[in-house]
CSV table of C-alpha atoms in Angstrom, one decimal:
chain,number,residue,atom,x,y,z
A,1,MET,CA,-13.9,-1.9,10.2
A,2,THR,CA,-11.0,-0.2,8.0
A,3,ALA,CA,-8.2,-2.8,7.3
A,4,ILE,CA,-4.7,-2.2,8.6
A,5,SER,CA,-1.7,-3.5,6.2
A,6,VAL,CA,1.6,-3.0,7.4
A,7,ASN,CA,4.0,-2.1,4.9
A,8,LEU,CA,7.3,-4.0,5.8
A,9,ASN,CA,9.9,-2.1,3.1
A,10,LYS,CA,11.3,-0.1,6.0
A,11,ILE,CA,12.4,-3.4,8.0
A,12,ALA,CA,13.8,-4.7,4.6
A,13,LEU,CA,15.8,-1.3,4.2
A,14,LEU,CA,17.5,-1.7,7.6
A,15,ARG,CA,18.4,-5.1,7.1
A,16,ASN,CA,19.7,-4.1,3.5
A,17,ALA,CA,21.7,-1.1,5.0
A,18,ARG,CA,23.9,-3.6,6.8
A,19,GLY,CA,23.7,-6.8,5.1
A,20,GLY,CA,22.8,-10.3,6.3
A,21,HIS,CA,19.5,-11.3,7.9
A,22,GLU,CA,18.7,-8.8,10.8
A,23,PRO,CA,16.3,-7.4,11.1
A,24,ASP,CA,14.5,-10.1,10.2
A,25,VAL,CA,11.5,-9.2,7.8
A,26,ALA,CA,9.2,-12.6,8.2
A,27,ARG,CA,10.0,-12.3,12.3
A,28,ALA,CA,8.5,-8.8,11.9
A,29,ALA,CA,5.7,-9.5,9.9
A,30,ARG,CA,4.3,-12.3,12.4
A,31,THR,CA,4.9,-10.1,15.1
A,32,CYS,CA,2.5,-7.3,13.4
A,33,LEU,CA,0.0,-10.0,12.8
A,34,ASP,CA,0.0,-11.3,16.2
A,35,ALA,CA,-0.6,-7.5,17.1
A,36,GLY,CA,-3.8,-7.7,15.0
A,37,ALA,CA,-2.8,-6.3,11.6
A,38,HIS,CA,-5.2,-7.4,9.1
A,39,GLY,CA,-2.5,-7.9,6.2
A,40,LEU,CA,0.9,-7.1,5.1
A,41,THR,CA,2.2,-5.0,2.0
A,42,VAL,CA,5.7,-4.9,0.4
A,43,HIS,CA,6.7,-2.7,-2.5
A,44,PRO,CA,9.5,-4.5,-4.4
A,45,ARG,CA,11.2,-2.0,-6.4
A,46,PRO,CA,13.8,-2.7,-9.3
A,47,ASP,CA,16.5,-1.6,-7.6
A,48,ALA,CA,15.9,-4.0,-4.5
A,49,ARG,CA,16.6,-1.3,-1.9
A,50,HIS,CA,14.5,-2.7,0.5
A,51,ALA,CA,11.8,-5.5,0.0
A,52,ARG,CA,13.3,-8.0,-2.5
A,53,ALA,CA,11.9,-10.8,-4.5
A,54,ASP,CA,12.9,-13.5,-1.8
A,55,ASP,CA,11.1,-11.5,0.6
A,56,VAL,CA,7.6,-11.8,-1.6
A,57,ALA,CA,8.1,-15.5,-1.5
A,58,VAL,CA,8.4,-15.8,2.3
A,59,LEU,CA,5.4,-13.4,3.0
A,60,ALA,CA,3.3,-14.6,0.5
A,61,GLU,CA,3.7,-18.0,2.4
A,62,LEU,CA,3.0,-16.4,5.6
A,63,CYS,CA,0.0,-14.7,4.7
A,64,ARG,CA,-1.7,-18.2,3.5
A,65,LEU,CA,-0.6,-19.8,6.5
A,66,ARG,CA,-2.0,-16.9,8.7
A,67,ASP,CA,-5.2,-16.7,6.0
A,68,VAL,CA,-4.7,-13.0,6.0
A,69,GLU,CA,-4.3,-10.5,3.1
A,70,PHE,CA,-1.0,-9.9,0.8
A,71,ASN,CA,-0.6,-6.9,-0.9
A,72,ILE,CA,2.0,-6.3,-3.4
A,73,GLU,CA,2.5,-2.8,-4.8
A,74,GLY,CA,4.7,-1.9,-7.6
A,75,ASN,CA,5.0,0.1,-11.0
A,76,PRO,CA,3.3,-2.1,-13.6
A,77,PHE,CA,5.4,-0.5,-16.6
A,78,ALA,CA,8.7,-1.3,-14.9
A,79,PRO,CA,10.8,-3.7,-16.7
A,80,PRO,CA,12.5,-6.9,-15.3
A,81,ARG,CA,16.1,-6.7,-14.3
A,82,PRO,CA,18.6,-9.0,-12.7
A,83,GLY,CA,17.1,-9.7,-9.0
A,84,TYR,CA,13.6,-8.2,-10.2
A,85,PRO,CA,11.5,-10.4,-12.3
A,86,GLY,CA,8.7,-7.5,-13.1
A,87,LEU,CA,5.6,-7.1,-11.1
A,88,LEU,CA,3.5,-8.9,-13.2
A,89,ALA,CA,5.9,-12.1,-12.5
A,90,LEU,CA,6.1,-11.5,-9.1
A,91,CYS,CA,2.5,-11.7,-8.4
A,92,GLU,CA,2.2,-15.1,-10.7
A,93,GLN,CA,4.4,-16.1,-8.3
A,94,ALA,CA,3.0,-14.9,-5.1
A,95,ARG,CA,-0.8,-14.7,-6.0
A,96,PRO,CA,-1.5,-11.9,-3.6
A,97,ALA,CA,-5.0,-11.1,-2.5
A,98,GLN,CA,-4.2,-7.5,-4.0
A,99,VAL,CA,-1.9,-5.9,-6.3
A,100,THR,CA,-1.4,-2.1,-6.1
A,101,LEU,CA,-0.1,-0.4,-9.0
A,102,VAL,CA,1.7,2.7,-8.6
A,103,PRO,CA,3.7,4.9,-10.9
A,104,ASP,CA,7.0,5.2,-9.4
A,105,GLY,CA,10.3,5.7,-11.2
A,106,ASP,CA,13.7,4.5,-9.9
A,107,GLY,CA,14.5,7.8,-9.0
A,108,GLN,CA,12.0,8.4,-6.7
A,109,LEU,CA,12.7,7.8,-2.8
A,110,THR,CA,9.0,7.2,-2.3
A,111,SER,CA,5.6,7.4,-4.1
A,112,ASP,CA,4.5,10.5,-4.8
A,113,HIS,CA,1.7,11.2,-7.1
A,114,GLY,CA,-1.0,8.8,-9.0
A,115,PHE,CA,-1.8,7.7,-12.3
A,116,ASP,CA,-2.9,9.8,-15.0
A,117,PHE,CA,-5.6,8.1,-16.6
A,118,ARG,CA,-5.9,9.9,-19.5
A,119,ARG,CA,-1.9,9.5,-20.4
A,120,ASP,CA,-1.7,6.3,-19.0
A,121,GLY,CA,-5.0,4.4,-19.5
A,122,GLU,CA,-4.8,2.6,-22.7
A,123,ALA,CA,-1.4,1.3,-21.4
A,124,LEU,CA,-2.8,0.4,-18.1
A,125,ARG,CA,-5.7,-1.6,-19.4
A,126,PRO,CA,-4.4,-4.5,-20.7
A,127,LEU,CA,-2.0,-4.9,-17.7
A,128,ILE,CA,-5.0,-4.7,-15.3
A,129,THR,CA,-6.6,-7.7,-17.1
A,130,GLN,CA,-3.4,-9.9,-16.8
A,131,PHE,CA,-3.0,-9.2,-13.0
A,132,ARG,CA,-7.0,-10.0,-12.5
A,133,ALA,CA,-6.4,-13.2,-14.5
A,134,LEU,CA,-4.2,-14.3,-11.6
A,135,GLY,CA,-6.9,-13.8,-9.3
A,136,CYS,CA,-5.6,-10.5,-7.9
A,137,ARG,CA,-7.8,-7.5,-6.5
A,138,VAL,CA,-6.5,-4.6,-8.5
A,139,SER,CA,-6.1,-1.3,-7.0
A,140,VAL,CA,-4.4,1.8,-8.5
A,141,PHE,CA,-2.9,4.7,-6.9
A,142,VAL,CA,-4.5,8.1,-7.4
A,143,ASP,CA,-4.3,11.5,-6.5
A,144,VAL,CA,-7.0,13.4,-4.1
A,145,GLY,CA,-8.8,15.5,-6.5
A,146,ASN,CA,-8.2,13.3,-10.0
A,147,PRO,CA,-11.4,14.5,-11.7
A,148,ASP,CA,-10.9,11.2,-13.8
A,149,VAL,CA,-11.0,9.0,-10.9
A,150,ALA,CA,-14.0,7.2,-12.4
A,151,MET,CA,-12.1,5.9,-15.2
A,152,ALA,CA,-10.1,3.5,-13.1
A,153,ALA,CA,-13.6,1.1,-13.2
A,154,VAL,CA,-13.6,1.4,-16.8
A,155,LEU,CA,-10.1,0.2,-17.1
A,156,GLY,CA,-10.8,-2.9,-15.0
A,157,ALA,CA,-9.8,-1.9,-11.5
A,158,HIS,CA,-11.4,-3.0,-8.1
A,159,ARG,CA,-10.2,-0.2,-6.1
A,160,VAL,CA,-8.2,3.0,-5.8
A,161,GLU,CA,-5.7,4.2,-3.3
A,162,LEU,CA,-5.8,7.5,-2.4
A,163,TYR,CA,-2.4,9.3,-2.2
A,164,THR,CA,-2.7,10.8,1.3
A,165,GLY,CA,0.6,12.7,1.5
A,166,PRO,CA,-0.9,16.2,0.8
A,167,TYR,CA,-3.5,15.3,3.3
A,168,ALA,CA,-0.6,14.4,6.2
A,169,GLU,CA,1.3,17.8,5.2
A,170,ALA,CA,-1.8,19.6,5.5
A,171,PHE,CA,-2.9,18.2,9.1
A,172,ALA,CA,0.8,18.5,10.3
A,173,ALA,CA,0.2,22.3,9.3
A,174,GLY,CA,-3.1,22.3,11.3
A,175,SER,CA,-5.1,23.1,8.4
A,176,ALA,CA,-6.4,19.7,7.1
A,177,ASP,CA,-10.3,20.5,6.7
A,178,VAL,CA,-9.6,21.4,3.0
A,179,ALA,CA,-7.6,18.3,2.1
A,180,LEU,CA,-10.2,16.1,4.0
A,181,ALA,CA,-13.2,17.5,2.1
A,182,ALA,CA,-11.1,16.8,-1.0
A,183,ALA,CA,-10.4,13.3,-0.2
A,184,ALA,CA,-14.0,12.9,0.7
A,185,THR,CA,-15.3,14.1,-2.5
A,186,THR,CA,-12.9,11.8,-4.2
A,187,ALA,CA,-13.5,8.7,-2.6
A,188,ARG,CA,-17.3,9.2,-3.2
A,189,LEU,CA,-16.7,9.6,-6.8
A,190,ALA,CA,-14.9,6.5,-6.9
A,191,GLN,CA,-17.5,4.7,-5.0
A,192,ALA,CA,-20.1,6.2,-7.3
A,193,ALA,CA,-18.5,4.5,-10.1
A,194,GLY,CA,-18.2,1.0,-8.5
A,195,LEU,CA,-14.5,1.3,-6.9
A,196,ALA,CA,-14.0,0.5,-3.1
A,197,VAL,CA,-11.2,2.9,-1.7
A,198,ASN,CA,-8.0,2.4,-0.1
A,199,ALA,CA,-5.7,5.0,1.3
A,200,GLY,CA,-1.8,5.2,2.1
A,201,HIS,CA,1.3,7.6,2.6
A,202,ASP,CA,2.3,9.3,5.3
A,203,LEU,CA,-0.9,8.3,7.6
A,204,ASP,CA,0.3,8.1,11.3
A,205,GLN,CA,-1.6,7.9,14.9
A,206,ALA,CA,-1.9,11.3,15.0
A,207,ASN,CA,-4.2,11.9,11.8
A,208,LEU,CA,-5.3,8.5,10.7
A,209,GLY,CA,-8.5,8.9,13.1
A,210,ALA,CA,-9.5,12.3,11.6
A,211,PHE,CA,-9.1,11.0,7.9
A,212,LEU,CA,-11.1,7.6,8.6
A,213,THR,CA,-13.9,10.0,10.4
A,214,ALA,CA,-14.0,12.4,7.5
A,215,VAL,CA,-13.7,10.0,4.4
A,216,PRO,CA,-16.3,7.3,3.9
A,217,ALA,CA,-15.8,3.5,3.6
A,218,VAL,CA,-12.3,3.5,3.8
A,219,GLN,CA,-11.5,-0.7,3.1
A,220,GLU,CA,-7.8,-0.5,4.0
A,221,VAL,CA,-4.8,1.6,5.0
A,222,SER,CA,-1.5,0.8,4.0
A,223,ILE,CA,1.2,2.0,6.5
A,224,GLY,CA,4.8,1.8,6.7
A,225,HIS,CA,7.2,4.3,7.4
A,226,ALA,CA,5.3,6.1,10.3
A,227,LEU,CA,4.5,2.6,12.0
A,228,ILE,CA,8.0,1.7,11.9
A,229,SER,CA,9.5,5.0,12.9
A,230,GLU,CA,7.0,4.9,15.8
A,231,ALA,CA,7.7,1.6,16.7
A,232,LEU,CA,11.2,2.4,17.4
A,233,TYR,CA,10.1,4.2,20.5
A,234,VAL,CA,7.6,1.7,22.2
A,235,GLY,CA,8.1,-1.2,20.2
A,236,LEU,CA,6.2,-3.0,17.2
A,237,ASP,CA,3.8,-5.1,18.8
A,238,ALA,CA,2.4,-2.0,21.0
A,239,THR,CA,2.4,-0.1,17.6
A,240,VAL,CA,0.4,-2.1,15.8
A,241,ARG,CA,-2.1,-2.6,18.5
A,242,ALA,CA,-2.6,1.3,18.9
A,243,TYR,CA,-3.3,1.4,15.4
A,244,ARG,CA,-5.9,-1.3,15.6
A,245,ALA,CA,-7.4,1.0,18.1
A,246,ILE,CA,-7.6,3.7,16.0
A,247,VAL,CA,-9.7,1.7,13.3
A,248,GLU,CA,-12.0,0.3,15.8
A,249,THR,CA,-12.9,3.7,17.2
A,250,ALA,CA,-13.4,4.9,13.8
A,251,ALA,CA,-15.7,2.1,12.7
A,252,ALA,CA,-17.8,2.6,16.2
A,253,LEU,CA,-18.4,6.4,15.2
């Protein structure tokens, strides 16, 4: 069954908008795990606009206590700055089960593209080696249709995460077949190279089932913005349970 990792960035963003401790990121995390989430994700950016280094420490301990996976996302090229020690240092402290490398810049509202391995590969290689030395499974963010996806294995990654934003847009427009076929092809190319496949970005209750049915052997989906948005209407517990039901149904097909 595909694992659901709940991205808690939007909980942290809401907290930071007012200051203080509410909503409580750790309480939200416990609610998600109690409802059946398989793991937790955060993407602490250098500008600390949502998840922060102190959140990473708290969630890492919670995941250890619950024996679930913790996934930290981030740009491995972003240098340290006050309040942000750098992605490698965060992983050295937290020892997450997985680190997902994403080529996002400070000016981006959200991650919106994958790595260009021909351009970035040699710079990524030693960093991937360092993350692996910490005991982290390494996943790298890739665009669907990237013809060089197999290079991620050569660089030392264990997995790729398919950027599903374009698929979600196509699904919303009522024309997802081409996007689904491209995602399935990219997944198979990655798997043929020995890589496992994750997926994430703009997946929601409406489009997740179709994606998991069309794309083979997706190991994990990381879902944050849509899940937290949906939870505003029906509650966090009910929303996580709904996602759990979707992946269980897809696994049974």
